[in-house]
JSON list of C-alpha atoms in Angstrom, two decimals:
[
{"chain": "A", "resi": 2, "resn": "ASN", "atom": "CA", "xyz": [25.92, -38.53, -3.44]},
{"chain": "A", "resi": 3, "resn": "ALA", "atom": "CA", "xyz": [22.34, -39.66, -2.72]},
{"chain": "A", "resi": 4, "resn": "GLY", "atom": "CA", "xyz": [20.41, -36.89, -2.28]},
{"chain": "A", "resi": 5, "resn": "VAL", "atom": "CA", "xyz": [18.08, -36.95, 1.26]},
{"chain": "A", "resi": 6, "resn": "MET", "atom": "CA", "xyz": [15.65, -40.15, 1.46]},
{"chain": "A", "resi": 7, "resn": "GLN", "atom": "CA", "xyz": [12.74, -39.77, 2.73]},
{"chain": "A", "resi": 8, "resn": "ASN", "atom": "CA", "xyz": [10.26, -43.18, 3.86]},
{"chain": "A", "resi": 9, "resn": "PRO", "atom": "CA", "xyz": [7.70, -44.25, 3.89]},
{"chain": "A", "resi": 10, "resn": "ARG", "atom": "CA", "xyz": [6.27, -41.27, 0.69]},
{"chain": "A", "resi": 11, "resn": "HIS", "atom": "CA", "xyz": [3.02, -41.87, 1.65]},
{"chain": "A", "resi": 12, "resn": "LEU", "atom": "CA", "xyz": [1.72, -43.23, 5.56]},
{"chain": "A", "resi": 13, "resn": "VAL", "atom": "CA", "xyz": [-2.29, -44.46, 6.02]},
{"chain": "A", "resi": 14, "resn": "ARG", "atom": "CA", "xyz": [-2.56, -44.74, 9.60]},
{"chain": "A", "resi": 15, "resn": "ARG", "atom": "CA", "xyz": [-6.13, -44.55, 11.70]},
{"chain": "A", "resi": 16, "resn": "ARG", "atom": "CA", "xyz": [-6.62, -42.35, 14.56]},
{"chain": "A", "resi": 17, "resn": "GLY", "atom": "CA", "xyz": [-4.91, -43.92, 17.48]},
{"chain": "A", "resi": 18, "resn": "GLN", "atom": "CA", "xyz": [-1.95, -45.67, 16.04]},
{"chain": "A", "resi": 19, "resn": "GLU", "atom": "CA", "xyz": [1.74, -45.08, 15.24]},
{"chain": "A", "resi": 20, "resn": "ALA", "atom": "CA", "xyz": [3.10, -43.29, 12.76]},
{"chain": "A", "resi": 21, "resn": "ARG", "atom": "CA", "xyz": [6.91, -43.51, 12.30]},
{"chain": "A", "resi": 22, "resn": "LEU", "atom": "CA", "xyz": [8.93, -41.45, 9.51]},
{"chain": "A", "resi": 23, "resn": "ARG", "atom": "CA", "xyz": [13.07, -41.49, 8.23]},
{"chain": "A", "resi": 24, "resn": "CYS", "atom": "CA", "xyz": [15.04, -39.32, 7.40]},
{"chain": "A", "resi": 25, "resn": "SER", "atom": "CA", "xyz": [18.96, -40.91, 5.49]},
{"chain": "A", "resi": 26, "resn": "PRO", "atom": "CA", "xyz": [21.14, -37.62, 5.56]},
{"chain": "A", "resi": 27, "resn": "MET", "atom": "CA", "xyz": [23.13, -36.37, 2.59]},
{"chain": "A", "resi": 28, "resn": "LYS", "atom": "CA", "xyz": [26.64, -38.60, 2.92]},
{"chain": "A", "resi": 29, "resn": "GLY", "atom": "CA", "xyz": [28.60, -36.40, 5.28]},
{"chain": "A", "resi": 30, "resn": "HIS", "atom": "CA", "xyz": [25.59, -34.27, 6.39]},
{"chain": "A", "resi": 31, "resn": "SER", "atom": "CA", "xyz": [25.18, -34.47, 10.77]},
{"chain": "A", "resi": 32, "resn": "HIS", "atom": "CA", "xyz": [22.22, -32.33, 10.46]},
{"chain": "A", "resi": 33, "resn": "VAL", "atom": "CA", "xyz": [19.16, -32.40, 10.31]},
{"chain": "A", "resi": 34, "resn": "TYR", "atom": "CA", "xyz": [15.46, -30.61, 10.22]},
{"chain": "A", "resi": 35, "resn": "TRP", "atom": "CA", "xyz": [12.37, -31.78, 10.58]},
{"chain": "A", "resi": 36, "resn": "TYR", "atom": "CA", "xyz": [8.80, -29.53, 9.64]},
{"chain": "A", "resi": 37, "resn": "ARG", "atom": "CA", "xyz": [5.66, -30.23, 9.03]},
{"chain": "A", "resi": 38, "resn": "GLN", "atom": "CA", "xyz": [3.97, -28.82, 6.11]},
{"chain": "A", "resi": 39, "resn": "LEU", "atom": "CA", "xyz": [0.11, -28.51, 7.02]},
{"chain": "A", "resi": 40, "resn": "PRO", "atom": "CA", "xyz": [-3.15, -28.60, 4.32]},
{"chain": "A", "resi": 41, "resn": "GLU", "atom": "CA", "xyz": [-2.22, -25.13, 2.50]},
{"chain": "A", "resi": 42, "resn": "GLU", "atom": "CA", "xyz": [0.48, -23.18, 4.78]},
{"chain": "A", "resi": 43, "resn": "GLY", "atom": "CA", "xyz": [3.96, -23.04, 4.81]},
{"chain": "A", "resi": 44, "resn": "LEU", "atom": "CA", "xyz": [6.23, -25.16, 6.02]},
{"chain": "A", "resi": 45, "resn": "LYS", "atom": "CA", "xyz": [6.91, -24.64, 9.78]},
{"chain": "A", "resi": 46, "resn": "PHE", "atom": "CA", "xyz": [10.29, -26.12, 11.84]},
{"chain": "A", "resi": 47, "resn": "MET", "atom": "CA", "xyz": [9.53, -28.57, 14.02]},
{"chain": "A", "resi": 48, "resn": "VAL", "atom": "CA", "xyz": [12.84, -29.83, 15.61]},
{"chain": "A", "resi": 49, "resn": "TYR", "atom": "CA", "xyz": [16.51, -29.55, 14.65]},
{"chain": "A", "resi": 50, "resn": "LEU", "atom": "CA", "xyz": [18.69, -32.72, 15.73]},
{"chain": "A", "resi": 51, "resn": "GLN", "atom": "CA", "xyz": [22.53, -33.52, 15.09]},
{"chain": "A", "resi": 52, "resn": "LYS", "atom": "CA", "xyz": [23.80, -36.59, 15.55]},
{"chain": "A", "resi": 53, "resn": "GLU", "atom": "CA", "xyz": [23.04, -37.75, 19.17]},
{"chain": "A", "resi": 54, "resn": "ASN", "atom": "CA", "xyz": [21.42, -34.30, 20.35]},
{"chain": "A", "resi": 55, "resn": "ILE", "atom": "CA", "xyz": [18.38, -32.88, 19.92]},
{"chain": "A", "resi": 56, "resn": "ILE", "atom": "CA", "xyz": [19.44, -29.03, 19.44]},
{"chain": "A", "resi": 57, "resn": "ASP", "atom": "CA", "xyz": [16.32, -26.66, 18.83]},
{"chain": "A", "resi": 58, "resn": "GLU", "atom": "CA", "xyz": [12.57, -28.60, 19.80]},
{"chain": "A", "resi": 59, "resn": "SER", "atom": "CA", "xyz": [10.63, -25.49, 20.58]},
{"chain": "A", "resi": 60, "resn": "GLY", "atom": "CA", "xyz": [8.47, -26.41, 16.52]},
{"chain": "A", "resi": 61, "resn": "MET", "atom": "CA", "xyz": [7.41, -30.04, 18.27]},
{"chain": "A", "resi": 62, "resn": "PRO", "atom": "CA", "xyz": [3.54, -30.73, 19.25]},
{"chain": "A", "resi": 63, "resn": "LYS", "atom": "CA", "xyz": [4.51, -30.81, 23.69]},
{"chain": "A", "resi": 64, "resn": "GLU", "atom": "CA", "xyz": [2.49, -34.44, 23.72]},
{"chain": "A", "resi": 65, "resn": "ARG", "atom": "CA", "xyz": [3.26, -37.95, 21.32]},
{"chain": "A", "resi": 66, "resn": "PHE", "atom": "CA", "xyz": [5.84, -36.23, 18.76]},
{"chain": "A", "resi": 67, "resn": "SER", "atom": "CA", "xyz": [9.49, -36.77, 19.68]},
{"chain": "A", "resi": 68, "resn": "ALA", "atom": "CA", "xyz": [12.72, -36.82, 17.23]},
{"chain": "A", "resi": 69, "resn": "GLU", "atom": "CA", "xyz": [16.01, -38.65, 18.06]},
{"chain": "A", "resi": 70, "resn": "PHE", "atom": "CA", "xyz": [18.99, -39.09, 15.67]},
{"chain": "A", "resi": 71, "resn": "PRO", "atom": "CA", "xyz": [20.44, -41.77, 16.37]},
{"chain": "A", "resi": 72, "resn": "LYS", "atom": "CA", "xyz": [24.82, -43.01, 15.67]},
{"chain": "A", "resi": 73, "resn": "GLU", "atom": "CA", "xyz": [24.28, -44.88, 13.24]},
{"chain": "A", "resi": 74, "resn": "GLY", "atom": "CA", "xyz": [21.51, -45.44, 10.47]},
{"chain": "A", "resi": 75, "resn": "PRO", "atom": "CA", "xyz": [18.19, -42.38, 9.87]},
{"chain": "A", "resi": 76, "resn": "SER", "atom": "CA", "xyz": [16.77, -39.56, 11.64]},
{"chain": "A", "resi": 77, "resn": "ILE", "atom": "CA", "xyz": [13.56, -41.26, 12.89]},
{"chain": "A", "resi": 78, "resn": "LEU", "atom": "CA", "xyz": [9.94, -38.77, 13.94]},
{"chain": "A", "resi": 79, "resn": "ARG", "atom": "CA", "xyz": [7.63, -40.77, 15.91]},
{"chain": "A", "resi": 80, "resn": "ILE", "atom": "CA", "xyz": [3.88, -39.58, 16.66]},
{"chain": "A", "resi": 81, "resn": "GLN", "atom": "CA", "xyz": [2.62, -41.45, 18.45]},
{"chain": "A", "resi": 82, "resn": "GLN", "atom": "CA", "xyz": [-1.41, -41.53, 18.47]},
{"chain": "A", "resi": 83, "resn": "VAL", "atom": "CA", "xyz": [-1.95, -40.02, 16.06]},
{"chain": "A", "resi": 84, "resn": "VAL", "atom": "CA", "xyz": [-5.49, -37.47, 15.27]},
{"chain": "A", "resi": 85, "resn": "ARG", "atom": "CA", "xyz": [-6.55, -36.41, 11.51]},
{"chain": "A", "resi": 86, "resn": "GLY", "atom": "CA", "xyz": [-4.38, -33.19, 12.50]},
{"chain": "A", "resi": 87, "resn": "ASP", "atom": "CA", "xyz": [-1.36, -34.99, 12.36]},
{"chain": "A", "resi": 88, "resn": "SER", "atom": "CA", "xyz": [-2.16, -35.16, 8.49]},
{"chain": "A", "resi": 89, "resn": "ALA", "atom": "CA", "xyz": [0.23, -33.24, 6.61]},
{"chain": "A", "resi": 90, "resn": "ALA", "atom": "CA", "xyz": [3.93, -34.18, 4.65]},
{"chain": "A", "resi": 91, "resn": "TYR", "atom": "CA", "xyz": [6.77, -34.00, 7.09]},
{"chain": "A", "resi": 92, "resn": "PHE", "atom": "CA", "xyz": [10.06, -33.09, 4.54]},
{"chain": "A", "resi": 93, "resn": "CYS", "atom": "CA", "xyz": [13.43, -33.61, 6.45]},
{"chain": "A", "resi": 94, "resn": "ALA", "atom": "CA", "xyz": [16.04, -31.28, 5.96]},
{"chain": "A", "resi": 95, "resn": "SER", "atom": "CA", "xyz": [19.86, -32.12, 5.26]},
{"chain": "A", "resi": 96, "resn": "SER", "atom": "CA", "xyz": [23.17, -29.93, 5.72]},
{"chain": "A", "resi": 97, "resn": "PRO", "atom": "CA", "xyz": [27.50, -30.35, 6.09]},
{"chain": "A", "resi": 98, "resn": "GLU", "atom": "CA", "xyz": [27.30, -27.47, 10.09]},
{"chain": "A", "resi": 99, "resn": "GLU", "atom": "CA", "xyz": [24.80, -24.64, 9.71]},
{"chain": "A", "resi": 100, "resn": "HIS", "atom": "CA", "xyz": [24.65, -24.72, 5.55]},
{"chain": "A", "resi": 101, "resn": "GLU", "atom": "CA", "xyz": [22.48, -24.90, 2.54]},
{"chain": "A", "resi": 102, "resn": "GLN", "atom": "CA", "xyz": [19.05, -27.42, 3.85]},
{"chain": "A", "resi": 103, "resn": "TYR", "atom": "CA", "xyz": [18.90, -29.72, 1.11]},
{"chain": "A", "resi": 104, "resn": "PHE", "atom": "CA", "xyz": [14.76, -31.41, 1.29]},
{"chain": "A", "resi": 105, "resn": "GLY", "atom": "CA", "xyz": [13.92, -34.96, 1.84]},
{"chain": "A", "resi": 106, "resn": "PRO", "atom": "CA", "xyz": [11.17, -36.22, -0.75]},
{"chain": "A", "resi": 107, "resn": "GLY", "atom": "CA", "xyz": [8.54, -35.68, 2.22]},
{"chain": "A", "resi": 108, "resn": "THR", "atom": "CA", "xyz": [6.23, -38.13, 3.80]},
{"chain": "A", "resi": 109, "resn": "ARG", "atom": "CA", "xyz": [3.12, -37.75, 3.64]},
{"chain": "A", "resi": 110, "resn": "LEU", "atom": "CA", "xyz": [0.87, -38.51, 6.51]},
{"chain": "A", "resi": 111, "resn": "THR", "atom": "CA", "xyz": [-2.92, -39.65, 6.09]},
{"chain": "A", "resi": 112, "resn": "VAL", "atom": "CA", "xyz": [-4.61, -39.80, 8.83]},
{"chain": "A", "resi": 113, "resn": "THR", "atom": "CA", "xyz": [-8.18, -42.35, 8.61]},
{"chain": "B", "resi": 23, "resn": "ALA", "atom": "CA", "xyz": [8.78, -12.24, 16.28]},
{"chain": "B", "resi": 24, "resn": "GLN", "atom": "CA", "xyz": [10.50, -13.80, 13.76]},
{"chain": "B", "resi": 25, "resn": "ARG", "atom": "CA", "xyz": [7.94, -13.87, 11.18]},
{"chain": "B", "resi": 26, "resn": "VAL", "atom": "CA", "xyz": [8.02, -14.28, 6.59]},
{"chain": "B", "resi": 27, "resn": "THR", "atom": "CA", "xyz": [5.16, -12.75, 4.77]},
{"chain": "B", "resi": 28, "resn": "GLN", "atom": "CA", "xyz": [4.19, -14.39, 1.32]},
{"chain": "B", "resi": 29, "resn": "PRO", "atom": "CA", "xyz": [0.88, -12.18, 0.21]},
{"chain": "B", "resi": 30, "resn": "GLU", "atom": "CA", "xyz": [-0.19, -13.72, -2.85]},
{"chain": "B", "resi": 31, "resn": "LYS", "atom": "CA", "xyz": [-1.43, -17.69, -3.13]},
{"chain": "B", "resi": 32, "resn": "LEU", "atom": "CA", "xyz": [-0.71, -17.60, -6.84]},
{"chain": "B", "resi": 33, "resn": "LEU", "atom": "CA", "xyz": [0.59, -15.08, -9.19]},
{"chain": "B", "resi": 34, "resn": "SER", "atom": "CA", "xyz": [-0.69, -15.64, -12.94]},
{"chain": "B", "resi": 35, "resn": "VAL", "atom": "CA", "xyz": [0.93, -14.05, -15.54]},
{"chain": "B", "resi": 36, "resn": "PHE", "atom": "CA", "xyz": [1.43, -14.93, -19.43]},
{"chain": "B", "resi": 37, "resn": "LYS", "atom": "CA", "xyz": [4.79, -15.48, -20.99]},
{"chain": "B", "resi": 38, "resn": "GLY", "atom": "CA", "xyz": [7.55, -13.24, -21.27]},
{"chain": "B", "resi": 39, "resn": "ALA", "atom": "CA", "xyz": [5.70, -10.55, -18.68]},
{"chain": "B", "resi": 40, "resn": "PRO", "atom": "CA", "xyz": [7.50, -10.09, -15.71]},
{"chain": "B", "resi": 41, "resn": "VAL", "atom": "CA", "xyz": [6.91, -11.03, -12.15]},
{"chain": "B", "resi": 42, "resn": "GLU", "atom": "CA", "xyz": [8.05, -10.52, -8.97]},
{"chain": "B", "resi": 43, "resn": "LEU", "atom": "CA", "xyz": [7.10, -12.55, -6.17]},
{"chain": "B", "resi": 44, "resn": "LYS", "atom": "CA", "xyz": [7.00, -10.31, -2.89]},
{"chain": "B", "resi": 45, "resn": "CYS", "atom": "CA", "xyz": [8.27, -11.56, 0.75]},
{"chain": "B", "resi": 46, "resn": "ASN", "atom": "CA", "xyz": [8.49, -9.59, 3.35]},
{"chain": "B", "resi": 47, "resn": "TYR", "atom": "CA", "xyz": [9.89, -10.86, 6.88]},
{"chain": "B", "resi": 48, "resn": "SER", "atom": "CA", "xyz": [10.24, -9.57, 10.41]},
{"chain": "B", "resi": 49, "resn": "TYR", "atom": "CA", "xyz": [13.60, -10.02, 11.89]},
{"chain": "B", "resi": 50, "resn": "SER", "atom": "CA", "xyz": [15.10, -8.84, 15.37]},
{"chain": "B", "resi": 51, "resn": "GLY", "atom": "CA", "xyz": [19.14, -9.08, 13.73]},
{"chain": "B", "resi": 52, "resn": "SER", "atom": "CA", "xyz": [20.59, -9.25, 9.95]},
{"chain": "B", "resi": 53, "resn": "PRO", "atom": "CA", "xyz": [18.33, -11.96, 8.66]},
{"chain": "B", "resi": 54, "resn": "GLU", "atom": "CA", "xyz": [19.96, -14.31, 5.72]},
{"chain": "B", "resi": 55, "resn": "LEU", "atom": "CA", "xyz": [17.23, -14.66, 3.74]},
{"chain": "B", "resi": 56, "resn": "PHE", "atom": "CA", "xyz": [16.32, -17.25, 0.98]},
{"chain": "B", "resi": 57, "resn": "TRP", "atom": "CA", "xyz": [13.84, -18.57, -2.06]},
{"chain": "B", "resi": 58, "resn": "TYR", "atom": "CA", "xyz": [12.34, -22.66, -2.25]},
{"chain": "B", "resi": 59, "resn": "VAL", "atom": "CA", "xyz": [11.28, -23.52, -5.15]},
{"chain": "B", "resi": 60, "resn": "GLN", "atom": "CA", "xyz": [9.36, -26.71, -6.04]},
{"chain": "B", "resi": 61, "resn": "TYR", "atom": "CA", "xyz": [8.18, -27.89, -9.06]},
{"chain": "B", "resi": 62, "resn": "SER", "atom": "CA", "xyz": [5.26, -30.24, -9.23]},
{"chain": "B", "resi": 63, "resn": "ARG", "atom": "CA", "xyz": [6.27, -34.01, -7.61]},
{"chain": "B", "resi": 64, "resn": "GLN", "atom": "CA", "xyz": [9.71, -32.56, -6.62]},
{"chain": "B", "resi": 65, "resn": "ARG", "atom": "CA", "xyz": [11.38, -31.80, -3.64]},
{"chain": "B", "resi": 66, "resn": "LEU", "atom": "CA", "xyz": [12.39, -28.62, -2.46]},
{"chain": "B", "resi": 67, "resn": "GLN", "atom": "CA", "xyz": [15.50, -27.06, -3.51]},
{"chain": "B", "resi": 68, "resn": "LEU", "atom": "CA", "xyz": [16.81, -23.32, -3.48]},
{"chain": "B", "resi": 69, "resn": "LEU", "atom": "CA", "xyz": [17.41, -21.11, -5.84]},
{"chain": "B", "resi": 70, "resn": "LEU", "atom": "CA", "xyz": [18.53, -18.25, -4.13]},
{"chain": "B", "resi": 71, "resn": "ARG", "atom": "CA", "xyz": [19.86, -16.84, -1.31]},
{"chain": "B", "resi": 72, "resn": "HIS", "atom": "CA", "xyz": [20.59, -12.88, -0.62]},
{"chain": "B", "resi": 73, "resn": "ILE", "atom": "CA", "xyz": [24.72, -12.94, 0.31]},
{"chain": "B", "resi": 74, "resn": "SER", "atom": "CA", "xyz": [25.88, -14.41, -2.82]},
{"chain": "B", "resi": 75, "resn": "ARG", "atom": "CA", "xyz": [23.68, -12.02, -4.77]},
{"chain": "B", "resi": 76, "resn": "GLU", "atom": "CA", "xyz": [23.46, -14.22, -8.03]},
{"chain": "B", "resi": 77, "resn": "SER", "atom": "CA", "xyz": [20.95, -14.72, -10.94]},
{"chain": "B", "resi": 78, "resn": "ILE", "atom": "CA", "xyz": [19.60, -17.99, -11.21]},
{"chain": "B", "resi": 79, "resn": "LYS", "atom": "CA", "xyz": [17.49, -18.96, -13.98]},
{"chain": "B", "resi": 80, "resn": "GLY", "atom": "CA", "xyz": [17.81, -15.57, -14.68]},
{"chain": "B", "resi": 81, "resn": "PHE", "atom": "CA", "xyz": [15.84, -14.94, -11.29]},
{"chain": "B", "resi": 82, "resn": "THR", "atom": "CA", "xyz": [17.13, -12.93, -8.45]},
{"chain": "B", "resi": 83, "resn": "ALA", "atom": "CA", "xyz": [16.42, -10.66, -5.06]},
{"chain": "B", "resi": 84, "resn": "ASP", "atom": "CA", "xyz": [17.09, -8.22, -3.67]},
{"chain": "B", "resi": 85, "resn": "LEU", "atom": "CA", "xyz": [17.57, -7.83, -0.28]},
{"chain": "B", "resi": 86, "resn": "ASN", "atom": "CA", "xyz": [16.01, -3.62, 0.59]},
{"chain": "B", "resi": 87, "resn": "LYS", "atom": "CA", "xyz": [16.27, -3.97, 5.16]},
{"chain": "B", "resi": 88, "resn": "GLY", "atom": "CA", "xyz": [14.47, -0.21, 4.85]},
{"chain": "B", "resi": 89, "resn": "GLU", "atom": "CA", "xyz": [11.22, -2.70, 3.64]},
{"chain": "B", "resi": 90, "resn": "THR", "atom": "CA", "xyz": [12.39, -6.18, 5.12]},
{"chain": "B", "resi": 91, "resn": "SER", "atom": "CA", "xyz": [11.54, -7.33, 1.75]},
{"chain": "B", "resi": 92, "resn": "PHE", "atom": "CA", "xyz": [13.03, -10.36, -0.01]},
{"chain": "B", "resi": 93, "resn": "HIS", "atom": "CA", "xyz": [10.79, -9.71, -4.03]},
{"chain": "B", "resi": 94, "resn": "LEU", "atom": "CA", "xyz": [11.81, -12.41, -6.20]},
{"chain": "B", "resi": 95, "resn": "LYS", "atom": "CA", "xyz": [11.60, -10.80, -10.13]},
{"chain": "B", "resi": 96, "resn": "LYS", "atom": "CA", "xyz": [12.67, -12.19, -13.66]},
{"chain": "B", "resi": 97, "resn": "PRO", "atom": "CA", "xyz": [12.28, -10.16, -16.16]},
{"chain": "B", "resi": 98, "resn": "PHE", "atom": "CA", "xyz": [10.54, -12.53, -18.75]},
{"chain": "B", "resi": 99, "resn": "ALA", "atom": "CA", "xyz": [8.24, -15.55, -17.13]},
{"chain": "B", "resi": 100, "resn": "GLN", "atom": "CA", "xyz": [8.93, -19.09, -18.90]},
{"chain": "B", "resi": 101, "resn": "GLU", "atom": "CA", "xyz": [6.41, -21.42, -18.89]},
{"chain": "B", "resi": 102, "resn": "GLU", "atom": "CA", "xyz": [8.70, -23.64, -17.12]},
{"chain": "B", "resi": 103, "resn": "ASP", "atom": "CA", "xyz": [9.23, -21.19, -14.48]},
{"chain": "B", "resi": 104, "resn": "SER", "atom": "CA", "xyz": [5.59, -22.63, -13.44]},
{"chain": "B", "resi": 105, "resn": "ALA", "atom": "CA", "xyz": [6.02, -23.57, -9.84]},
{"chain": "B", "resi": 106, "resn": "MET", "atom": "CA", "xyz": [5.60, -23.32, -5.94]},
{"chain": "B", "resi": 107, "resn": "TYR", "atom": "CA", "xyz": [8.07, -20.29, -4.28]},
{"chain": "B", "resi": 108, "resn": "TYR", "atom": "CA", "xyz": [8.20, -20.41, -0.51]},
{"chain": "B", "resi": 109, "resn": "CYS", "atom": "CA", "xyz": [10.71, -17.59, 0.78]},
{"chain": "B", "resi": 110, "resn": "ALA", "atom": "CA", "xyz": [12.59, -18.82, 4.06]},
{"chain": "B", "resi": 111, "resn": "LEU", "atom": "CA", "xyz": [14.65, -16.55, 6.57]},
{"chain": "B", "resi": 112, "resn": "ARG", "atom": "CA", "xyz": [16.96, -18.15, 8.77]},
{"chain": "B", "resi": 113, "resn": "ASN", "atom": "CA", "xyz": [17.03, -17.37, 11.86]},
{"chain": "B", "resi": 114, "resn": "GLN", "atom": "CA", "xyz": [21.10, -18.16, 14.23]},
{"chain": "B", "resi": 115, "resn": "GLY", "atom": "CA", "xyz": [20.22, -21.39, 15.76]},
{"chain": "B", "resi": 116, "resn": "GLY", "atom": "CA", "xyz": [19.77, -22.25, 12.26]},
{"chain": "B", "resi": 117, "resn": "LYS", "atom": "CA", "xyz": [15.78, -23.07, 11.26]},
{"chain": "B", "resi": 118, "resn": "LEU", "atom": "CA", "xyz": [14.51, -22.19, 7.95]},
{"chain": "B", "resi": 119, "resn": "ILE", "atom": "CA", "xyz": [11.00, -20.41, 8.72]},
{"chain": "B", "resi": 120, "resn": "PHE", "atom": "CA", "xyz": [9.06, -19.88, 5.86]},
{"chain": "B", "resi": 121, "resn": "GLY", "atom": "CA", "xyz": [6.66, -17.34, 3.79]},
{"chain": "B", "resi": 122, "resn": "GLN", "atom": "CA", "xyz": [3.34, -19.94, 3.29]},
{"chain": "B", "resi": 123, "resn": "GLY", "atom": "CA", "xyz": [4.49, -19.73, -0.38]},
{"chain": "B", "resi": 124, "resn": "THR", "atom": "CA", "xyz": [3.05, -18.35, -3.64]},
{"chain": "B", "resi": 125, "resn": "GLU", "atom": "CA", "xyz": [2.09, -20.52, -6.55]},
{"chain": "B", "resi": 126, "resn": "LEU", "atom": "CA", "xyz": [3.51, -18.91, -10.11]},
{"chain": "B", "resi": 127, "resn": "SER", "atom": "CA", "xyz": [1.70, -20.13, -12.99]},
{"chain": "B", "resi": 128, "resn": "VAL", "atom": "CA", "xyz": [2.88, -18.70, -16.31]},
{"chain": "B", "resi": 129, "resn": "LYS", "atom": "CA", "xyz": [0.55, -19.53, -19.71]},
{"chain": "B", "resi": 130, "resn": "PRO", "atom": "CA", "xyz": [1.28, -19.64, -22.78]}
]
């Protein structure tokens, strides 16, 4: 069973562009979580999704950020019109029901 | 407020010395607490969870509800223990609340 996959591992975007981060959960896992780690800080929860449903988006910035977990395919975290402050490592985790979360390797977003 | 605090950003010890990484939490209700470890260039992985009361790689952690602490301990540190350690609390909604992390450096 392959672990949680995230791609790309590194993403560079200019200010104003869109960033799309993908997360493929482990096989059999229907719960996906996204976390963001800003420089020198711990991981902060962003959003919790199940297939086709957003369960908790209390950690998502109100504007420019959106997430989805469609019936088929990976979960996508989308950031529109990126700004320098969006530069961070974005981690995805998956779990089968509400159990231990398994983390992906992260996507490091750099906004220039 | 739900919060996890790791007061030490960096902890440096010599090989064979005891190590204790501190973690305090704030949570109304029964917390579920974890320690995650991230070795260099690897993904975050679960080290310990308080409900299982196990010892992994010589590490143990005891939940102290009176002191709202979940400190991670190891009697004799090894060089391969050098890594980032994160204490985390899972709330009823399922999300994890992380501390800021402690970098453990074990010197030969």
